[in-house]
Short mmCIF file of N, CA and C in Angstrom, two decimals:
data_model
loop_
_atom_site.label_atom_id
_atom_site.label_comp_id
_atom_site.label_asym_id
_atom_site.label_seq_id
_atom_site.Cartn_x
_atom_site.Cartn_y
_atom_site.Cartn_z
N MET A 28 -2.17 -75.72 138.68
CA MET A 28 -2.91 -75.77 137.42
C MET A 28 -2.11 -75.39 136.39
N ARG A 29 -1.36 -74.29 136.54
CA ARG A 29 -0.47 -73.64 135.56
C ARG A 29 0.64 -74.55 135.37
N LYS A 30 1.21 -75.28 136.40
CA LYS A 30 2.39 -76.17 136.20
C LYS A 30 2.02 -77.33 135.43
N GLY A 31 0.83 -77.82 135.75
CA GLY A 31 0.28 -79.03 134.89
C GLY A 31 0.10 -78.61 133.35
N LEU A 32 -0.41 -77.49 133.00
CA LEU A 32 -0.54 -77.18 131.77
C LEU A 32 0.73 -76.94 131.02
N VAL A 33 1.72 -76.29 131.76
CA VAL A 33 3.09 -76.23 131.09
C VAL A 33 3.73 -77.70 130.85
N ARG A 34 3.67 -78.52 131.79
CA ARG A 34 4.13 -79.92 131.64
C ARG A 34 3.31 -80.47 130.47
N LEU A 35 2.01 -80.36 130.35
CA LEU A 35 1.36 -81.02 129.18
C LEU A 35 1.86 -80.49 127.98
N ILE A 36 2.04 -79.03 127.73
CA ILE A 36 2.67 -78.44 126.54
C ILE A 36 4.09 -78.97 126.35
N ILE A 37 4.84 -79.08 127.32
CA ILE A 37 6.20 -79.64 127.15
C ILE A 37 6.08 -81.06 126.63
N ALA A 38 5.30 -81.93 127.27
CA ALA A 38 5.25 -83.32 126.80
C ALA A 38 4.75 -83.44 125.44
N ALA A 39 3.73 -82.67 125.07
CA ALA A 39 3.20 -82.55 123.63
C ALA A 39 4.28 -82.19 122.64
N PHE A 40 5.11 -81.20 123.11
CA PHE A 40 6.07 -80.77 122.03
C PHE A 40 7.21 -81.68 122.03
N CYS A 41 7.57 -82.56 123.04
CA CYS A 41 8.56 -83.64 122.99
C CYS A 41 8.10 -84.70 122.22
N PHE A 42 6.81 -84.98 122.42
CA PHE A 42 6.33 -86.22 121.65
C PHE A 42 6.15 -85.94 120.31
N THR A 43 5.72 -84.57 119.77
CA THR A 43 5.70 -84.29 118.26
C THR A 43 7.12 -84.27 117.87
N ALA A 44 8.11 -83.67 118.51
CA ALA A 44 9.50 -83.68 117.98
C ALA A 44 10.10 -85.15 117.87
N LEU A 45 9.88 -86.02 118.73
CA LEU A 45 10.15 -87.39 118.67
C LEU A 45 9.58 -88.19 117.62
N SER A 46 8.29 -87.89 117.51
CA SER A 46 7.42 -88.56 116.38
C SER A 46 7.94 -88.04 114.87
N SER A 47 8.34 -86.75 114.86
CA SER A 47 9.04 -86.33 113.51
C SER A 47 10.34 -87.10 113.23
N LEU A 48 11.23 -87.12 114.36
CA LEU A 48 12.54 -87.82 114.20
C LEU A 48 12.17 -89.19 113.77
N TYR A 49 11.29 -89.82 114.40
CA TYR A 49 11.20 -91.32 114.11
C TYR A 49 10.60 -91.42 112.63
N GLY A 50 9.67 -90.42 112.27
CA GLY A 50 9.13 -90.60 111.01
C GLY A 50 10.11 -90.28 109.92
N GLN A 51 11.09 -89.29 110.07
CA GLN A 51 12.02 -88.91 109.18
C GLN A 51 12.99 -90.22 109.12
N GLY A 52 13.28 -90.64 110.28
CA GLY A 52 14.20 -91.83 110.25
C GLY A 52 13.57 -93.11 109.49
N LYS A 53 12.40 -93.23 109.53
CA LYS A 53 11.64 -94.33 108.69
C LYS A 53 11.64 -93.94 107.07
N ILE A 54 11.41 -92.74 106.91
CA ILE A 54 11.54 -92.16 105.56
C ILE A 54 13.04 -92.50 105.00
N ASP A 55 13.92 -92.11 105.67
CA ASP A 55 15.30 -92.23 105.27
C ASP A 55 15.56 -93.91 104.91
N GLN A 56 14.92 -94.63 105.88
CA GLN A 56 15.21 -96.21 105.65
C GLN A 56 14.43 -96.55 104.42
N VAL A 57 13.37 -95.93 104.07
CA VAL A 57 12.53 -96.23 102.92
C VAL A 57 13.31 -95.84 101.62
N LYS A 58 13.85 -94.62 101.65
CA LYS A 58 14.65 -94.00 100.61
C LYS A 58 15.89 -94.97 100.37
N SER A 59 16.58 -95.41 101.27
CA SER A 59 17.64 -96.28 101.17
C SER A 59 17.17 -97.69 100.39
N LYS A 60 16.14 -98.19 100.97
CA LYS A 60 15.66 -99.54 100.25
C LYS A 60 15.24 -99.13 98.79
N LEU A 61 14.56 -98.02 98.55
CA LEU A 61 14.16 -97.78 97.18
C LEU A 61 15.37 -97.48 96.35
N LYS A 62 16.57 -97.09 96.75
CA LYS A 62 17.75 -96.70 96.01
C LYS A 62 18.09 -98.21 95.59
N GLN A 63 18.12 -99.22 96.45
CA GLN A 63 18.66 -100.56 96.23
C GLN A 63 17.62 -101.28 95.21
N ILE A 64 16.36 -100.96 95.39
CA ILE A 64 15.29 -101.54 94.63
C ILE A 64 15.42 -101.01 93.16
N ASN A 65 15.63 -99.73 92.98
CA ASN A 65 15.70 -99.20 91.73
C ASN A 65 16.89 -99.43 90.92
N GLU A 66 18.06 -99.84 91.55
CA GLU A 66 19.36 -100.21 90.91
C GLU A 66 18.97 -101.68 90.59
N GLN A 67 18.25 -102.64 91.23
CA GLN A 67 18.03 -103.80 90.85
C GLN A 67 17.10 -103.89 89.65
N TRP A 68 15.99 -103.02 89.90
CA TRP A 68 14.93 -102.86 88.68
C TRP A 68 15.73 -102.51 87.30
N ALA A 69 16.52 -101.49 87.32
CA ALA A 69 17.38 -101.27 86.14
C ALA A 69 18.15 -102.33 85.65
N ASN A 70 18.76 -103.04 86.48
CA ASN A 70 19.57 -104.28 86.15
C ASN A 70 18.66 -105.23 85.42
N TYR A 71 17.51 -105.48 86.09
CA TYR A 71 16.52 -106.44 85.36
C TYR A 71 16.26 -106.09 84.08
N ASP A 72 15.83 -104.65 83.88
CA ASP A 72 15.53 -104.21 82.58
C ASP A 72 16.62 -104.38 81.60
N LYS A 73 17.90 -103.96 82.06
CA LYS A 73 19.02 -104.08 81.09
C LYS A 73 19.43 -105.60 80.74
N THR A 74 19.16 -106.54 81.75
CA THR A 74 19.43 -108.05 81.42
C THR A 74 18.38 -108.69 80.80
N GLY A 75 16.99 -108.09 80.79
CA GLY A 75 15.90 -108.75 80.21
C GLY A 75 15.27 -109.69 81.18
N ASN A 76 15.61 -109.41 82.50
CA ASN A 76 14.94 -110.39 83.42
C ASN A 76 13.75 -109.83 84.03
N PHE A 77 12.74 -109.88 83.12
CA PHE A 77 11.59 -109.20 83.43
C PHE A 77 10.69 -110.04 84.61
N GLN A 78 10.96 -111.30 84.68
CA GLN A 78 10.21 -112.13 85.49
C GLN A 78 10.58 -111.60 86.99
N ALA A 79 11.76 -111.25 87.22
CA ALA A 79 12.16 -110.85 88.55
C ALA A 79 11.51 -109.46 88.89
N ILE A 80 11.02 -108.71 87.87
CA ILE A 80 10.36 -107.49 88.29
C ILE A 80 9.00 -107.75 88.89
N TRP A 81 8.26 -108.81 88.45
CA TRP A 81 7.01 -109.07 88.96
C TRP A 81 7.07 -109.12 90.42
N ASP A 82 8.12 -109.61 90.94
CA ASP A 82 8.27 -109.82 92.40
C ASP A 82 8.11 -108.46 93.27
N PHE A 83 8.40 -107.50 92.40
CA PHE A 83 8.20 -106.00 93.32
C PHE A 83 6.83 -105.66 93.43
N TYR A 84 5.83 -106.21 92.72
CA TYR A 84 4.44 -105.92 92.78
C TYR A 84 3.69 -106.60 93.87
N ALA A 85 2.76 -105.98 94.46
CA ALA A 85 1.89 -106.54 95.32
C ALA A 85 0.84 -107.36 94.43
N ASP A 86 0.17 -108.45 94.98
CA ASP A 86 -0.86 -109.25 94.17
C ASP A 86 -1.91 -108.39 93.69
N SER A 87 -2.22 -107.40 94.57
CA SER A 87 -3.47 -106.55 94.07
C SER A 87 -2.94 -105.13 93.51
N ALA A 88 -1.82 -105.02 93.14
CA ALA A 88 -1.26 -103.72 92.60
C ALA A 88 -2.06 -103.32 91.36
N VAL A 89 -1.94 -101.82 91.39
CA VAL A 89 -2.78 -101.13 90.16
C VAL A 89 -1.62 -100.43 89.48
N VAL A 90 -1.55 -100.47 88.05
CA VAL A 90 -0.64 -99.76 87.13
C VAL A 90 -1.41 -99.02 86.27
N LEU A 91 -0.96 -97.60 86.00
CA LEU A 91 -1.44 -96.79 85.10
C LEU A 91 -0.61 -96.42 84.04
N PRO A 92 -0.50 -97.10 83.07
CA PRO A 92 0.41 -96.91 82.15
C PRO A 92 0.04 -95.77 81.13
N PRO A 93 0.82 -94.98 80.28
CA PRO A 93 0.34 -94.02 79.39
C PRO A 93 -0.27 -94.64 78.16
N ASN A 94 -1.24 -94.05 77.76
CA ASN A 94 -1.97 -94.60 76.65
C ASN A 94 -2.56 -95.85 76.52
N ALA A 95 -2.90 -96.49 77.78
CA ALA A 95 -3.57 -97.73 78.07
C ALA A 95 -4.49 -97.76 79.24
N LYS A 96 -5.18 -98.85 79.19
CA LYS A 96 -6.25 -98.88 80.32
C LYS A 96 -5.62 -99.19 81.69
N MET A 97 -6.09 -98.91 82.74
CA MET A 97 -5.72 -99.29 84.01
C MET A 97 -5.73 -100.67 84.14
N LEU A 98 -4.50 -101.21 84.79
CA LEU A 98 -4.21 -102.69 85.03
C LEU A 98 -4.40 -102.94 86.46
N ARG A 99 -5.34 -103.86 86.84
CA ARG A 99 -5.47 -104.33 88.22
C ARG A 99 -5.07 -105.71 88.47
N GLY A 100 -4.18 -105.89 89.36
CA GLY A 100 -3.75 -107.26 89.67
C GLY A 100 -2.48 -107.60 89.01
N LYS A 101 -1.62 -108.43 89.71
CA LYS A 101 -0.23 -108.79 89.23
C LYS A 101 -0.38 -109.44 87.76
N ASP A 102 -1.36 -110.27 87.57
CA ASP A 102 -1.50 -111.11 86.39
C ASP A 102 -1.81 -110.13 85.15
N ALA A 103 -2.65 -109.16 85.32
CA ALA A 103 -2.98 -108.23 84.21
C ALA A 103 -1.66 -107.35 84.01
N ILE A 104 -1.09 -106.99 85.02
CA ILE A 104 0.22 -106.12 84.75
C ILE A 104 1.35 -107.06 84.05
N LYS A 105 1.36 -108.32 84.52
CA LYS A 105 2.31 -109.12 83.90
C LYS A 105 1.92 -109.33 82.30
N ALA A 106 0.71 -109.62 82.10
CA ALA A 106 0.30 -109.74 80.74
C ALA A 106 0.56 -108.64 79.84
N PHE A 107 0.26 -107.45 80.40
CA PHE A 107 0.42 -106.09 79.59
C PHE A 107 1.89 -105.96 79.29
N TYR A 108 2.89 -106.39 80.13
CA TYR A 108 4.31 -105.99 80.04
C TYR A 108 4.80 -107.05 79.16
N GLU A 109 4.39 -108.30 79.26
CA GLU A 109 4.86 -109.46 78.35
C GLU A 109 4.53 -108.99 76.93
N GLY A 110 3.30 -108.40 76.66
CA GLY A 110 2.84 -108.10 75.33
C GLY A 110 3.92 -106.76 74.81
N GLU A 111 4.10 -105.71 75.71
CA GLU A 111 5.06 -104.68 75.51
C GLU A 111 6.36 -105.15 75.20
N ASN A 112 6.76 -106.05 76.00
CA ASN A 112 8.27 -106.39 75.80
C ASN A 112 8.63 -107.24 74.65
N LYS A 113 7.52 -107.81 73.90
CA LYS A 113 7.92 -108.64 72.76
C LYS A 113 8.56 -107.73 71.70
N ASN A 114 8.31 -106.47 71.72
CA ASN A 114 9.03 -105.67 70.63
C ASN A 114 10.22 -105.05 71.00
N ILE A 115 10.79 -105.31 72.39
CA ILE A 115 11.96 -104.93 72.74
C ILE A 115 13.04 -105.67 72.70
N ASP A 116 14.23 -105.46 71.76
CA ASP A 116 15.46 -106.05 71.79
C ASP A 116 16.27 -106.17 73.18
N ARG A 117 16.46 -105.02 73.61
CA ARG A 117 17.12 -104.76 74.91
C ARG A 117 17.12 -103.36 75.22
N PHE A 118 17.23 -103.25 76.56
CA PHE A 118 17.53 -101.79 77.31
C PHE A 118 19.03 -101.72 77.24
N THR A 119 19.50 -100.54 76.69
CA THR A 119 20.97 -100.33 76.82
C THR A 119 21.32 -99.44 77.89
N ASN A 120 20.32 -98.65 78.41
CA ASN A 120 20.65 -97.75 79.52
C ASN A 120 19.47 -97.53 80.23
N VAL A 121 19.35 -97.63 81.48
CA VAL A 121 18.23 -97.48 82.34
C VAL A 121 18.60 -96.82 83.74
N GLU A 122 17.81 -95.64 83.99
CA GLU A 122 18.25 -94.87 85.10
C GLU A 122 16.83 -94.55 85.90
N TYR A 123 16.79 -94.90 87.22
CA TYR A 123 15.68 -94.34 87.83
C TYR A 123 16.30 -93.51 89.02
N ASN A 124 15.50 -92.32 89.25
CA ASN A 124 16.03 -91.38 90.18
C ASN A 124 14.82 -90.89 91.05
N THR A 125 15.04 -91.25 92.49
CA THR A 125 14.04 -90.93 93.35
C THR A 125 14.16 -89.50 93.75
N VAL A 126 13.19 -88.60 93.58
CA VAL A 126 13.22 -86.96 93.78
C VAL A 126 12.72 -86.99 95.22
N ASP A 127 11.70 -87.61 95.75
CA ASP A 127 11.14 -87.23 96.91
C ASP A 127 10.39 -88.73 97.46
N VAL A 128 10.35 -88.96 98.65
CA VAL A 128 9.62 -90.01 99.35
C VAL A 128 8.64 -89.38 100.42
N LEU A 129 7.36 -89.65 100.46
CA LEU A 129 6.49 -89.15 101.43
C LEU A 129 5.78 -90.17 101.93
N GLY A 130 5.45 -90.29 103.04
CA GLY A 130 4.57 -91.44 103.81
C GLY A 130 4.53 -91.70 105.18
N GLU A 131 3.91 -92.41 105.71
CA GLU A 131 3.79 -92.73 107.02
C GLU A 131 3.32 -94.30 107.38
N ASN A 132 3.44 -94.75 108.35
CA ASN A 132 2.89 -96.12 108.78
C ASN A 132 3.56 -97.15 107.71
N ASN A 133 2.73 -97.78 106.88
CA ASN A 133 3.20 -98.65 105.99
C ASN A 133 3.18 -98.27 104.50
N LEU A 134 2.66 -97.03 104.19
CA LEU A 134 2.48 -96.57 102.92
C LEU A 134 3.36 -95.34 102.55
N PHE A 135 4.16 -95.47 101.35
CA PHE A 135 5.12 -94.54 101.05
C PHE A 135 5.03 -94.28 99.65
N MET A 136 5.10 -93.05 99.22
CA MET A 136 4.80 -92.46 97.96
C MET A 136 6.31 -92.00 97.27
N GLU A 137 6.74 -92.55 96.29
CA GLU A 137 8.01 -92.18 95.78
C GLU A 137 7.59 -91.58 94.42
N ILE A 138 8.30 -90.37 94.40
CA ILE A 138 8.16 -89.39 93.18
C ILE A 138 9.56 -89.58 92.58
N GLY A 139 9.61 -89.78 91.19
CA GLY A 139 10.81 -89.95 90.61
C GLY A 139 10.86 -89.64 89.14
N THR A 140 12.09 -89.81 88.51
CA THR A 140 12.37 -89.58 87.11
C THR A 140 13.06 -90.83 86.56
N TYR A 141 12.78 -91.03 85.28
CA TYR A 141 13.59 -92.19 84.53
C TYR A 141 14.13 -91.62 83.42
N LYS A 142 15.34 -92.30 83.03
CA LYS A 142 15.84 -92.12 81.58
C LYS A 142 16.14 -93.62 80.98
N ASN A 143 15.83 -93.74 79.82
CA ASN A 143 16.02 -95.12 79.22
C ASN A 143 16.48 -95.07 77.82
N THR A 144 17.11 -96.02 77.35
CA THR A 144 17.47 -96.21 75.92
C THR A 144 17.17 -97.67 75.70
N ILE A 145 16.24 -97.65 74.68
CA ILE A 145 15.73 -99.10 74.34
C ILE A 145 16.03 -99.44 72.81
N ARG A 146 16.44 -100.50 72.57
CA ARG A 146 16.57 -101.19 71.20
C ARG A 146 15.42 -101.77 70.85
N MET A 147 14.61 -101.17 69.88
CA MET A 147 13.40 -102.07 69.46
C MET A 147 13.84 -103.02 68.37
N LYS A 148 12.98 -104.24 68.33
CA LYS A 148 13.32 -105.14 67.44
C LYS A 148 12.99 -104.71 65.84
N ASN A 149 11.96 -103.74 65.87
CA ASN A 149 11.53 -103.47 64.47
C ASN A 149 12.14 -101.99 64.09
N MET A 150 13.03 -101.55 64.87
CA MET A 150 13.58 -100.17 64.50
C MET A 150 15.28 -100.34 64.47
N SER A 151 15.75 -99.54 63.55
CA SER A 151 17.15 -99.65 63.48
C SER A 151 17.80 -98.46 64.44
N ASN A 152 17.39 -97.53 64.90
CA ASN A 152 17.80 -96.66 65.75
C ASN A 152 17.21 -96.78 67.09
N PRO A 153 18.05 -96.82 68.17
CA PRO A 153 17.47 -96.90 69.56
C PRO A 153 16.60 -95.75 69.95
N VAL A 154 15.69 -95.98 70.93
CA VAL A 154 14.75 -95.08 71.41
C VAL A 154 15.21 -94.41 72.60
N ASP A 155 15.42 -93.26 72.82
CA ASP A 155 15.67 -92.61 74.19
C ASP A 155 14.35 -92.04 74.70
N ASP A 156 14.26 -92.14 75.95
CA ASP A 156 13.08 -91.65 76.65
C ASP A 156 13.40 -91.21 78.00
N GLU A 157 12.72 -89.93 78.54
CA GLU A 157 12.81 -89.50 79.70
C GLU A 157 11.48 -89.39 80.26
N GLY A 158 11.23 -89.44 81.47
CA GLY A 158 9.90 -89.32 82.22
C GLY A 158 9.88 -89.11 83.53
N LYS A 159 8.67 -89.29 84.15
CA LYS A 159 8.55 -89.31 85.49
C LYS A 159 7.58 -90.26 85.90
N TYR A 160 7.67 -90.58 87.18
CA TYR A 160 6.61 -91.53 87.83
C TYR A 160 6.22 -91.32 89.33
N VAL A 161 5.26 -91.76 89.74
CA VAL A 161 4.85 -91.73 91.03
C VAL A 161 4.35 -93.29 91.39
N THR A 162 5.04 -93.75 92.30
CA THR A 162 4.76 -95.17 92.83
C THR A 162 4.50 -95.24 94.25
N VAL A 163 3.49 -95.85 94.54
CA VAL A 163 3.14 -95.93 96.01
C VAL A 163 3.54 -97.50 96.38
N TRP A 164 4.24 -97.52 97.52
CA TRP A 164 4.87 -98.77 98.03
C TRP A 164 4.27 -98.97 99.45
N LYS A 165 4.15 -100.32 99.63
CA LYS A 165 3.53 -100.70 100.86
C LYS A 165 4.64 -101.44 101.64
N MET A 166 4.82 -101.17 102.78
CA MET A 166 6.02 -101.95 103.56
C MET A 166 5.30 -103.16 104.22
N MET A 167 5.71 -104.36 103.87
CA MET A 167 5.20 -105.66 104.27
C MET A 167 5.61 -105.86 105.70
N PRO A 168 5.00 -106.92 106.45
CA PRO A 168 5.41 -107.16 107.65
C PRO A 168 6.77 -107.70 107.85
N ASP A 169 7.36 -108.24 106.65
CA ASP A 169 8.83 -108.67 106.78
C ASP A 169 9.73 -107.51 106.48
N GLY A 170 9.19 -106.32 106.35
CA GLY A 170 10.09 -105.21 106.04
C GLY A 170 10.31 -104.79 104.46
N SER A 171 9.94 -105.85 103.72
CA SER A 171 10.10 -105.67 102.22
C SER A 171 8.95 -104.46 101.80
N LEU A 172 9.39 -103.91 100.66
CA LEU A 172 8.51 -103.15 99.93
C LEU A 172 7.81 -103.61 98.78
N LYS A 173 6.61 -103.39 98.42
CA LYS A 173 5.76 -103.85 97.29
C LYS A 173 5.13 -102.80 96.67
N VAL A 174 5.05 -102.70 95.30
CA VAL A 174 4.35 -101.71 94.59
C VAL A 174 2.92 -101.98 94.68
N VAL A 175 2.09 -101.04 95.24
CA VAL A 175 0.78 -101.05 95.15
C VAL A 175 -0.06 -100.38 94.21
N ALA A 176 0.56 -99.31 93.74
CA ALA A 176 0.09 -98.41 92.65
C ALA A 176 1.27 -97.62 91.84
N ASP A 177 1.22 -97.59 90.67
CA ASP A 177 2.26 -96.92 89.79
C ASP A 177 1.71 -96.31 88.61
N ILE A 178 2.14 -94.90 88.34
CA ILE A 178 1.77 -94.32 87.28
C ILE A 178 3.05 -93.71 86.62
N PHE A 179 3.09 -93.56 85.27
CA PHE A 179 4.30 -93.15 84.61
C PHE A 179 4.09 -92.52 83.50
N ASN A 180 4.86 -91.70 82.84
CA ASN A 180 4.74 -91.21 81.54
C ASN A 180 5.97 -90.52 80.99
N THR A 181 6.04 -90.31 79.65
CA THR A 181 7.10 -89.76 79.12
C THR A 181 6.96 -88.30 79.26
N ASP A 182 8.09 -87.59 79.14
CA ASP A 182 8.27 -86.16 79.06
C ASP A 182 8.26 -85.58 77.77
N LYS A 183 8.17 -86.58 76.68
CA LYS A 183 8.09 -86.18 75.28
C LYS A 183 6.63 -85.79 74.97
N SER A 184 6.50 -84.80 74.05
CA SER A 184 5.21 -84.59 73.64
C SER A 184 4.73 -85.60 72.63
N LEU A 185 3.48 -85.84 72.42
CA LEU A 185 2.78 -86.68 71.37
C LEU A 185 3.53 -86.26 69.89
N LYS A 186 3.75 -85.03 69.73
CA LYS A 186 4.20 -84.62 68.43
C LYS A 186 5.72 -85.23 68.28
N GLU A 187 6.55 -85.21 69.35
CA GLU A 187 7.78 -85.74 69.28
C GLU A 187 7.88 -87.24 68.98
N VAL A 188 6.98 -87.92 69.81
CA VAL A 188 6.84 -89.39 69.60
C VAL A 188 6.34 -89.74 68.31
N GLN A 189 5.44 -89.09 67.69
CA GLN A 189 5.07 -89.46 66.35
C GLN A 189 6.06 -88.92 65.41
N SER A 190 6.82 -87.97 65.48
CA SER A 190 7.82 -87.58 64.53
C SER A 190 8.76 -88.70 64.41
N ALA A 191 9.42 -89.12 65.82
CA ALA A 191 10.37 -90.23 65.81
C ALA A 191 10.03 -91.37 65.02
N ARG A 192 8.60 -91.68 65.29
CA ARG A 192 8.05 -93.08 64.51
C ARG A 192 8.13 -92.81 63.03
N MET A 193 7.68 -91.61 62.60
CA MET A 193 7.53 -91.32 61.19
C MET A 193 9.03 -91.27 60.70
N ASN A 194 10.00 -90.64 61.15
CA ASN A 194 11.34 -90.66 60.87
C ASN A 194 11.86 -92.07 60.63
N GLU A 195 11.57 -92.94 61.59
CA GLU A 195 12.03 -94.26 61.63
C GLU A 195 11.37 -95.13 60.32
N LYS A 196 10.01 -94.77 60.19
CA LYS A 196 9.34 -95.49 58.98
C LYS A 196 9.96 -94.93 57.78
N ASP A 197 10.30 -93.53 57.64
CA ASP A 197 10.84 -92.99 56.48
C ASP A 197 12.13 -93.63 56.10
N LYS A 198 12.90 -93.93 57.19
CA LYS A 198 14.31 -94.71 57.00
C LYS A 198 14.12 -96.15 56.45
N ASP A 199 13.07 -96.67 57.01
CA ASP A 199 12.70 -98.21 56.68
C ASP A 199 12.36 -98.17 55.14
N ASP A 200 11.54 -97.24 54.83
CA ASP A 200 11.05 -97.24 53.46
C ASP A 200 12.09 -96.93 52.45
N GLU A 201 13.11 -96.11 52.74
CA GLU A 201 14.25 -95.72 51.96
C GLU A 201 15.22 -97.09 51.75
N MET A 202 15.33 -97.96 52.82
CA MET A 202 15.99 -99.09 52.82
C MET A 202 15.25 -100.25 51.90
N THR A 203 14.11 -100.17 51.96
CA THR A 203 13.30 -101.19 51.42
C THR A 203 12.44 -100.87 50.10
N GLY A 204 12.85 -99.61 49.65
CA GLY A 204 12.07 -99.05 48.67
C GLY A 204 10.65 -99.04 48.74
N GLY A 205 10.25 -98.88 49.93
CA GLY A 205 8.85 -98.67 50.27
C GLY A 205 8.11 -100.01 50.42
N ARG A 206 8.79 -101.16 50.18
CA ARG A 206 8.29 -102.43 50.41
C ARG A 206 8.36 -102.93 51.74
N GLU A 207 7.40 -103.68 52.22
CA GLU A 207 7.46 -104.04 53.72
C GLU A 207 8.78 -104.86 53.95
N LYS A 208 9.33 -104.76 55.07
CA LYS A 208 10.58 -105.62 55.43
C LYS A 208 9.93 -106.95 55.86
N LYS A 209 10.72 -107.87 55.54
CA LYS A 209 10.48 -109.26 55.95
C LYS A 209 11.47 -109.81 56.83
#
């Protein structure tokens, strides 16, 4: 009886240890894929190839952008960003940094930070932003990863954002004598 219990404990320990190693191996594999995806995503942002970004999203993805309603489904996400991107001239710098990846089976949560510099069509100075995000990725049967949920927001306070907008408006007013630019 005692030998059987010892064997059972040893088997359970080995199974747990091997499962942890397998799980960590899968996490490392996902981290490697996310590094490649983040580099591609940043490149697509910088080149204005927003169409390619939609391929990262699952059809039923949910995005929770700051100061906006929840977006459900790829079509809603695409429509939202097409509206947002109309004001963007170009991204001059984009960096995504994965801080941690957690998960198992086919769902993985990426916790990360971002930095970007954006030239807006209606502003003379570029806009620098830093923030953080949590993205839930689903591993598809073919091994690819698709975004199923995404939330992100700036590290800047509302006061900083409003101040930057007001400073830009003041500069525009100085240039136009308070008249609206055409």
